[in-house]
One Martini backbone bead per residue (centre of mass of N, CA, C, O) as a GRO file, in nm:
protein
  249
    1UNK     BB    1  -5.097  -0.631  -1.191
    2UNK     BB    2  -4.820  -0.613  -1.002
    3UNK     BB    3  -4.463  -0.576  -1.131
    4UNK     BB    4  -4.179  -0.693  -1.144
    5UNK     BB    5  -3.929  -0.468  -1.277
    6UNK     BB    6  -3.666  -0.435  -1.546
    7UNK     BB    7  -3.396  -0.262  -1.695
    8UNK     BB    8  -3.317  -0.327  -2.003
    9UNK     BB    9  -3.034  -0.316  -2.177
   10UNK     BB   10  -2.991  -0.323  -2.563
   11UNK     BB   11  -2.708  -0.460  -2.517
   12UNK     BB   12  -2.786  -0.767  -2.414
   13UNK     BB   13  -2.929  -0.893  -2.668
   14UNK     BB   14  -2.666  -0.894  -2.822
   15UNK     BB   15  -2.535  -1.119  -2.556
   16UNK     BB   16  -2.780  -1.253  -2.480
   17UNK     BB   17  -2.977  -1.532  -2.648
   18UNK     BB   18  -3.208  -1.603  -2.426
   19UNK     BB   19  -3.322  -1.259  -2.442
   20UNK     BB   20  -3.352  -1.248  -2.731
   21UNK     BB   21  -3.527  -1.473  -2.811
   22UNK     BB   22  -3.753  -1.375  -2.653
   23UNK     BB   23  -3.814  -1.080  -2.791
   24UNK     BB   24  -3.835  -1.223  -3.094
   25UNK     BB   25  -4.114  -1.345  -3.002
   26UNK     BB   26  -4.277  -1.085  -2.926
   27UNK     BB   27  -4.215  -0.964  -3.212
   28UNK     BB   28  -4.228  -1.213  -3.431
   29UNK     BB   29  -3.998  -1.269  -3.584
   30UNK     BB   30  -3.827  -1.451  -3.834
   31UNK     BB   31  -3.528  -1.347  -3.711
   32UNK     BB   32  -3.213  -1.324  -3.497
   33UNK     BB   33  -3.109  -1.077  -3.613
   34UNK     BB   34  -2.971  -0.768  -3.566
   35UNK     BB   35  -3.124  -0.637  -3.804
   36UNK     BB   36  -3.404  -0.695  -3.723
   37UNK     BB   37  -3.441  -0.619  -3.429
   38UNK     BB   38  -3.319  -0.317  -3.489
   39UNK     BB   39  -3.589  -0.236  -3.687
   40UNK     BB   40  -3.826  -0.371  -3.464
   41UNK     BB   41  -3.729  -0.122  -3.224
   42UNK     BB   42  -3.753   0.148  -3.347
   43UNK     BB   43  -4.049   0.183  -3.285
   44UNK     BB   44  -4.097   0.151  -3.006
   45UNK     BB   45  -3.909   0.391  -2.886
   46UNK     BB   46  -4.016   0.632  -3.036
   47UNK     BB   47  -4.313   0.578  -2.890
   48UNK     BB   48  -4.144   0.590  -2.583
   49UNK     BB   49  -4.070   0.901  -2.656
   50UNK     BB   50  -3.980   1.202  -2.614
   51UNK     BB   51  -3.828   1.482  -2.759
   52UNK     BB   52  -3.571   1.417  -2.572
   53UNK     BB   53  -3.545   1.096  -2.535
   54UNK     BB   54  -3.736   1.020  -2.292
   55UNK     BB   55  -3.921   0.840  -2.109
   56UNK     BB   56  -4.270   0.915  -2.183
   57UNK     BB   57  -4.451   0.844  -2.413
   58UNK     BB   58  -4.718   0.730  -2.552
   59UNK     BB   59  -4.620   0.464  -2.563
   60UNK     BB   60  -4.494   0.145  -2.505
   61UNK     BB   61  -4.351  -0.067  -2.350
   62UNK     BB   62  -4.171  -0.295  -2.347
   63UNK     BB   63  -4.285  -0.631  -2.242
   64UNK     BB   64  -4.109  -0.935  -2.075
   65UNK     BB   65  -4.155  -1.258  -1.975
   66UNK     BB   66  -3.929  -1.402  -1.735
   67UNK     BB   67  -3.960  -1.693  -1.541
   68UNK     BB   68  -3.635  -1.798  -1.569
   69UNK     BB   69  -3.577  -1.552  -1.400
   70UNK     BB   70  -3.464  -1.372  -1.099
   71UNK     BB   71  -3.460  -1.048  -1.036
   72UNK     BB   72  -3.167  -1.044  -0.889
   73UNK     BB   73  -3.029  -1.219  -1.165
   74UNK     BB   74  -3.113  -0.972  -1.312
   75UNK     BB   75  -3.007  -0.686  -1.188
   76UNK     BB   76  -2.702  -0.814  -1.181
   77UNK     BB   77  -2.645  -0.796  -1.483
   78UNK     BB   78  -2.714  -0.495  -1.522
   79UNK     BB   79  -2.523  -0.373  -1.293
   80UNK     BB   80  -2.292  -0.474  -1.488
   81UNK     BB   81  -2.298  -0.360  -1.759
   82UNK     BB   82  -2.310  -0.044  -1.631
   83UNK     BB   83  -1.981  -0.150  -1.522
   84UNK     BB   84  -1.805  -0.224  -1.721
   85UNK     BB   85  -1.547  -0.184  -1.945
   86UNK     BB   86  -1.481   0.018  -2.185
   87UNK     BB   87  -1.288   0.231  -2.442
   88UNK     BB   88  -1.388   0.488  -2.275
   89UNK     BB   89  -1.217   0.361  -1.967
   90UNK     BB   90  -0.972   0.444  -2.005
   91UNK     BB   91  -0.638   0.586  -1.883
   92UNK     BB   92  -0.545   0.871  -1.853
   93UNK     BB   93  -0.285   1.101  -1.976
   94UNK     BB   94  -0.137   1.347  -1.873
   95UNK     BB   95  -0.321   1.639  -1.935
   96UNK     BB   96  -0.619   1.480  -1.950
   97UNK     BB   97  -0.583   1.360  -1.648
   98UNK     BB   98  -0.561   1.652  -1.501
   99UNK     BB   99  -0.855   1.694  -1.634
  100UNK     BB  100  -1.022   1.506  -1.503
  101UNK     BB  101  -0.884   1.541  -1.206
  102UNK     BB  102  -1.104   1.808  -1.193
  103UNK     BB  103  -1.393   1.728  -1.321
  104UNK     BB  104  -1.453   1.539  -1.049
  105UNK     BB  105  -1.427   1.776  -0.847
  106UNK     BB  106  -1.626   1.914  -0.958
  107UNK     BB  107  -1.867   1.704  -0.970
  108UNK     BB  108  -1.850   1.666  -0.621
  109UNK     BB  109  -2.232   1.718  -0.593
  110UNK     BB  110  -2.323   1.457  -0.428
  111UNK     BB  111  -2.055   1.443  -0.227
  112UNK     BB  112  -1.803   1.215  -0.061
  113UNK     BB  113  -1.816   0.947  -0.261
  114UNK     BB  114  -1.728   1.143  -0.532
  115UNK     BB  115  -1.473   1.208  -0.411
  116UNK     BB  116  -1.295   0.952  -0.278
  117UNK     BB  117  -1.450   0.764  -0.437
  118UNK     BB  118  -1.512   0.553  -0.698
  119UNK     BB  119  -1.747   0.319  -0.828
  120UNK     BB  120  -1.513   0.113  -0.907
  121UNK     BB  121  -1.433   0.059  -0.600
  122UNK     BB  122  -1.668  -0.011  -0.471
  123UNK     BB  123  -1.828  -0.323  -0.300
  124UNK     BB  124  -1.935  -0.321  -0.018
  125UNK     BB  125  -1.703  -0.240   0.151
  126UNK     BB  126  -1.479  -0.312  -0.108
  127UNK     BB  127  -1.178  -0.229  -0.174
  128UNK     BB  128  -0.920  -0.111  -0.327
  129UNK     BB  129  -0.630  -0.064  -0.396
  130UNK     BB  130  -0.444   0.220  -0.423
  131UNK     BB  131  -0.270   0.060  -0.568
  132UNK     BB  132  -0.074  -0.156  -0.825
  133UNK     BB  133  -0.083  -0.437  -0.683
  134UNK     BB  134   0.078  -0.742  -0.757
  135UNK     BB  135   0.212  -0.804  -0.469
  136UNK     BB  136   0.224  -0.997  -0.148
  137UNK     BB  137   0.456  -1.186  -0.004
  138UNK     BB  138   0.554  -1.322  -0.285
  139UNK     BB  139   0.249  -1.287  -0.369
  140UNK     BB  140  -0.051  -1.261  -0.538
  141UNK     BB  141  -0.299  -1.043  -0.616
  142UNK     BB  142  -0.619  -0.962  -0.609
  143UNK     BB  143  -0.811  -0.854  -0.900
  144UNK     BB  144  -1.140  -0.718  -0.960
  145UNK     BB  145  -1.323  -0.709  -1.198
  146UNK     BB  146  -1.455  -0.462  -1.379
  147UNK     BB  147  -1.771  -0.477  -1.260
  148UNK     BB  148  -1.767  -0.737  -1.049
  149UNK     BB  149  -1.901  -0.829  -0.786
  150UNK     BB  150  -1.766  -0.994  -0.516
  151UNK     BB  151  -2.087  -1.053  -0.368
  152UNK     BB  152  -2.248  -1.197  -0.627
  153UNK     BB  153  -2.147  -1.395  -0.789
  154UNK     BB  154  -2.369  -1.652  -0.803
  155UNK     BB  155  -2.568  -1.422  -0.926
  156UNK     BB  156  -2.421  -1.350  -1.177
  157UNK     BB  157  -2.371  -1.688  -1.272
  158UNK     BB  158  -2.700  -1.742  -1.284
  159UNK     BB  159  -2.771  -1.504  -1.510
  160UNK     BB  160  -2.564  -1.612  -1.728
  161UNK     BB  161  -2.689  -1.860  -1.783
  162UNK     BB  162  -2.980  -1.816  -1.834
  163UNK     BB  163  -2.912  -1.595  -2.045
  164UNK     BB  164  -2.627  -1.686  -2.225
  165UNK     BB  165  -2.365  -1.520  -2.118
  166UNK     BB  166  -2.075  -1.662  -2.202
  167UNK     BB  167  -1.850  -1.456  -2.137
  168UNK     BB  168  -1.948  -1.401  -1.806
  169UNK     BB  169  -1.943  -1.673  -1.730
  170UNK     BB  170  -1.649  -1.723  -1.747
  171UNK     BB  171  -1.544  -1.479  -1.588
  172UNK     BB  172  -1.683  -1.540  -1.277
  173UNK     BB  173  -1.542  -1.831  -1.274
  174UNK     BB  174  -1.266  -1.749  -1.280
  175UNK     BB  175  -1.284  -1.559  -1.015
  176UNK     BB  176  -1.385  -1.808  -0.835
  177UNK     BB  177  -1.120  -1.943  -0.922
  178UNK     BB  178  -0.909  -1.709  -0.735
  179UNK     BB  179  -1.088  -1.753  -0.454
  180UNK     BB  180  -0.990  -1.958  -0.357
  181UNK     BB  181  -0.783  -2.046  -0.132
  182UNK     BB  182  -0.564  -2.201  -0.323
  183UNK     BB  183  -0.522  -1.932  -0.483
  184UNK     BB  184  -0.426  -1.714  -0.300
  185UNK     BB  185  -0.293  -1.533  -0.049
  186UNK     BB  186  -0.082  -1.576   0.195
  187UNK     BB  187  -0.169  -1.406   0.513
  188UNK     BB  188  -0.036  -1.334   0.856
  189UNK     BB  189  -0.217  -1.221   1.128
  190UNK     BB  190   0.088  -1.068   1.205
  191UNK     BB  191   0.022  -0.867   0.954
  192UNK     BB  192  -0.221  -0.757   1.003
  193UNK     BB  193  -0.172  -0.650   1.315
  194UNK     BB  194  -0.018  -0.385   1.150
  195UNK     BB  195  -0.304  -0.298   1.014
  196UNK     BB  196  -0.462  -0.027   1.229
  197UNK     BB  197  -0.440   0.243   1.089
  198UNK     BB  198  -0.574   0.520   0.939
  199UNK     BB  199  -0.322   0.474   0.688
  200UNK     BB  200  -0.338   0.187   0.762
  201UNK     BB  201  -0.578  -0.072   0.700
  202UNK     BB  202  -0.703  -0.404   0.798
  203UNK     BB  203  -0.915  -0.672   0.693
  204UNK     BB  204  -1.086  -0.987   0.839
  205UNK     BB  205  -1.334  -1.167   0.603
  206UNK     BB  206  -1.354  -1.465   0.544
  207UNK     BB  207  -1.037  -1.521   0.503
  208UNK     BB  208  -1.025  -1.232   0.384
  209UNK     BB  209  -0.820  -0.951   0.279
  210UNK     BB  210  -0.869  -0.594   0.336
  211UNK     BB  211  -0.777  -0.262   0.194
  212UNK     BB  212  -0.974   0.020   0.350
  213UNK     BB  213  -0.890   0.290   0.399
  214UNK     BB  214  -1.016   0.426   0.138
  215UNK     BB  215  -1.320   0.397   0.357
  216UNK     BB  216  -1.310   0.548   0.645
  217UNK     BB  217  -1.459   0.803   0.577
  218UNK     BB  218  -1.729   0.663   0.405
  219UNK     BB  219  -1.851   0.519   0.606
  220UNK     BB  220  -2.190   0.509   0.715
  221UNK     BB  221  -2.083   0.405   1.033
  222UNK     BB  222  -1.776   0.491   1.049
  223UNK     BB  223  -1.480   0.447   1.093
  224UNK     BB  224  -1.412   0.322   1.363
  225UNK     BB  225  -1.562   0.053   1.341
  226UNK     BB  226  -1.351  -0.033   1.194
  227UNK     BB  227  -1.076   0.002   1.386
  228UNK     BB  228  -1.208  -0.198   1.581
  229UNK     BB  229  -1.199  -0.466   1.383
  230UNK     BB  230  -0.884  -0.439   1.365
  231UNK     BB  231  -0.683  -0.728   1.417
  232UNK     BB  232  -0.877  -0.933   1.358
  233UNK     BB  233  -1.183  -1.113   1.316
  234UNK     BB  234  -1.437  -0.954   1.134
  235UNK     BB  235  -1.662  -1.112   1.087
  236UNK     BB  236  -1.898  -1.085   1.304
  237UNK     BB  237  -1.919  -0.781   1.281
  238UNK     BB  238  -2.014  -0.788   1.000
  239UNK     BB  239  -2.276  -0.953   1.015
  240UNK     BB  240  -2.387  -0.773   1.220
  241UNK     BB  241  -2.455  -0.568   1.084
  242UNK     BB  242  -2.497  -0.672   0.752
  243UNK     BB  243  -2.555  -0.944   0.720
  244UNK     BB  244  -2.574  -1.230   0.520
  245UNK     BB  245  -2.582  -1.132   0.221
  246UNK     BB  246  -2.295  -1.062   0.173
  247UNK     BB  247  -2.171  -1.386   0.197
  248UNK     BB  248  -2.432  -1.537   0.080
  249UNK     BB  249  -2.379  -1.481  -0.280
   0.00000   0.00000   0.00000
């Protein structure tokens, strides 16, 4: 029978408990300790793998029944994995980083999502402030943790739920605890309709404010379409292109 597939990062494991713990019964394993596992994984591995270290060797993947949590919040939760910060992912200074965006440049023959925004910023159409602004009219502005869509928070709070990731879990609740009404930047829509310019643009959607200028270029709609959403409430014409799914996970 055909089934819904997940790839899950093997650092997941030793992270969410009850990942872990689903694996270890699959393998039989005698206890869940992290070097029982990384033994017990390593031919698995060995035989799914060709000469090159790429899936596709002789062996089977590990395949792993998870009844208890849904495809939409095991995949967002591997999205996370893939995208959360490490400690090379530090901010390069001098002339390291002079190095880095030269290689961006070079890089960018993806396309220009490549060029204009990092995969960093973008989160379906709600991009990062372009500069490191912690303030606003006298409030703090909320600044969303690299790696966490701030669209899909509920999918990703039953993930590490589910899954066992309690720091993941407490990371997400605090998010959605500063996304609240009463913790955000109160901001008066007479503030907003002076930001409707190609150079300076926000957006109101969903009573919170988005400065999307650095998206106006690559929206796959066209820039045009935010400008003409700004300066007034865009929810309905958001919902209205893009569906309820953005607005409701």
């Amino acid at each position: 029978p055909e089934l819904d597939c997940v790839e899950v990062p093997v650092g997941l494991l030793f992270e969410c408990d009850r990942l872990r713990t689903t694996v270890c019964e699959k393998l039989r394993l005698a206890d869940e300790e992290e070097a029982t596992l990384v033994h017990a994984l390593k031919p698995v591995f060995a035989a799914a793998t060709d000469e090159d270290g790429e899936l596709g060797g002789d062996g089977d993947n590990l395949m792993v029944h998870l009844p208890w949590i849904d495809l939409a919040a095991l995949a967002q939760l591997t999205y996370w994995y893939d995208r959360r910060p490490r400690c090379e992912d530090e901010v390069p200074t001098g002339a390291l980083a002079k190095e880095v965006k030269e290689a961006r440049q070079t890089d960018a023959k993806f396309g220009r999502w490549t060029k204009k925004v990092s995969r960093e910023k973008v989160i379906y159409g709600t991009v990062a402030l372009r500069t490191r602004t912690r303030g606003h009219l006298g409030e703090q502005v909320f600044r969303r943790p690299a790696g966490v869509d701030v669209t899909r928070l509920t999918t990703l709070r039953r993930a590490a739920a589910l899954c066992g990731h309690e720091q993941l879990l407490d990371l997400v609740e605090e998010t959605m605890e500063k996304l609240r009404p009463r913790n955000v930047a109160r901001i008066p829509l007479a503030e907003v309709q002076k930001h409707t310019s190609n150079n300076d643009l926000w957006l109101l959607i969903d009573g919170k404010v988005y400065d999307v200028t650095a998206f106006l270029d690559i929206h796959p709609g066209g820039g045009q379409l935010i400008v003409d959403a700004s300066g007034r409430d865009a929810t309905s014409v958001f919902e209205r292109t893009h569906g309820e799914g953005l607005r409701y996970s």
